[in-house]
PDB file of C-alpha atoms in Angstrom:
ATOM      1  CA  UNK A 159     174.182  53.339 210.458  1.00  0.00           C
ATOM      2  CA  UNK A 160     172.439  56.470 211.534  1.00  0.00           C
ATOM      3  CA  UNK A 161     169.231  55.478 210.175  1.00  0.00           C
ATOM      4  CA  UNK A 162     169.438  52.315 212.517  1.00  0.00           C
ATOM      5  CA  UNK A 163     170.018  54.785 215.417  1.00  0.00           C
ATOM      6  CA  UNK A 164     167.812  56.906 214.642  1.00  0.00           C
ATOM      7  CA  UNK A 165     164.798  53.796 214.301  1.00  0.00           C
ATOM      8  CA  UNK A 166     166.528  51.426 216.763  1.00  0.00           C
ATOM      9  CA  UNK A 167     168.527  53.472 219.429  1.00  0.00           C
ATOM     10  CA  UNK A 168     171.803  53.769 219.894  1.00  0.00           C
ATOM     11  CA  UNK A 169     172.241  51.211 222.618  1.00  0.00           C
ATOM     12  CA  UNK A 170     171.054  48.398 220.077  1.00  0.00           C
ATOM     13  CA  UNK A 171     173.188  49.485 217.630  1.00  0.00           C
ATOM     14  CA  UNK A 172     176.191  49.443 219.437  1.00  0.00           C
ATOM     15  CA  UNK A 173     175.026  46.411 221.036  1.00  0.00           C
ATOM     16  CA  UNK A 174     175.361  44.652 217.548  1.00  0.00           C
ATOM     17  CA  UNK A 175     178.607  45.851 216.137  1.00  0.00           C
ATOM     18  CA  UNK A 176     179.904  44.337 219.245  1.00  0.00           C
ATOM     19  CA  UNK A 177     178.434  41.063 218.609  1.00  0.00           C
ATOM     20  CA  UNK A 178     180.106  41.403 215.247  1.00  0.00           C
ATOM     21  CA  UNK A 179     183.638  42.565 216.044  1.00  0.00           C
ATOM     22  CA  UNK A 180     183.551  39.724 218.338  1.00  0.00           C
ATOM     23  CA  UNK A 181     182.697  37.141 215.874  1.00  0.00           C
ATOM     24  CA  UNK A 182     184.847  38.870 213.526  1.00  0.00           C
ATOM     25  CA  UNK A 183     182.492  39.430 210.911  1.00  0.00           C
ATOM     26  CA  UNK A 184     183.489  41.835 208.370  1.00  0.00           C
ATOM     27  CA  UNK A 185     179.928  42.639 206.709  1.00  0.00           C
ATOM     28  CA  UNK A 186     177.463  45.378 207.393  1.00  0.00           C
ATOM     29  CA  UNK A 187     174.796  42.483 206.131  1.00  0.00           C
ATOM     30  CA  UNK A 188     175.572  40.745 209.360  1.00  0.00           C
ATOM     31  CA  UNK A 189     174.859  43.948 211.628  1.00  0.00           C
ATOM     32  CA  UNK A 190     171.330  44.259 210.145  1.00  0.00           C
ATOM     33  CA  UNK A 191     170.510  40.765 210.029  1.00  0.00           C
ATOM     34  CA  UNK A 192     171.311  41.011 214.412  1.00  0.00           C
ATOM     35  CA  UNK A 193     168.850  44.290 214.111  1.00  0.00           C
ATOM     36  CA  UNK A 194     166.464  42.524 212.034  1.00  0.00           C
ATOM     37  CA  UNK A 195     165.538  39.896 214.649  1.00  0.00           C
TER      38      UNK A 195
END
């Protein structure tokens, strides 16, 4: 996680584990597919 905040921000990254926790997704896989696009 902190090398997506460090490459991607911290805003984006939080912005994804939201999307996540609201889908209730329970894989990391998922966050960095969200970062990926």
């Amino acid at each position: 996680m902190n090398s997506w905040s460090s490459n991607l921000g911290n805003e984006l990254v939080v912005y994804a584990i939201n999307i996540v926790a609201k889908n209730n997704a329970r894989s990391w896989n998922y966050i960095e597919q969200i970062l990926m696009d």
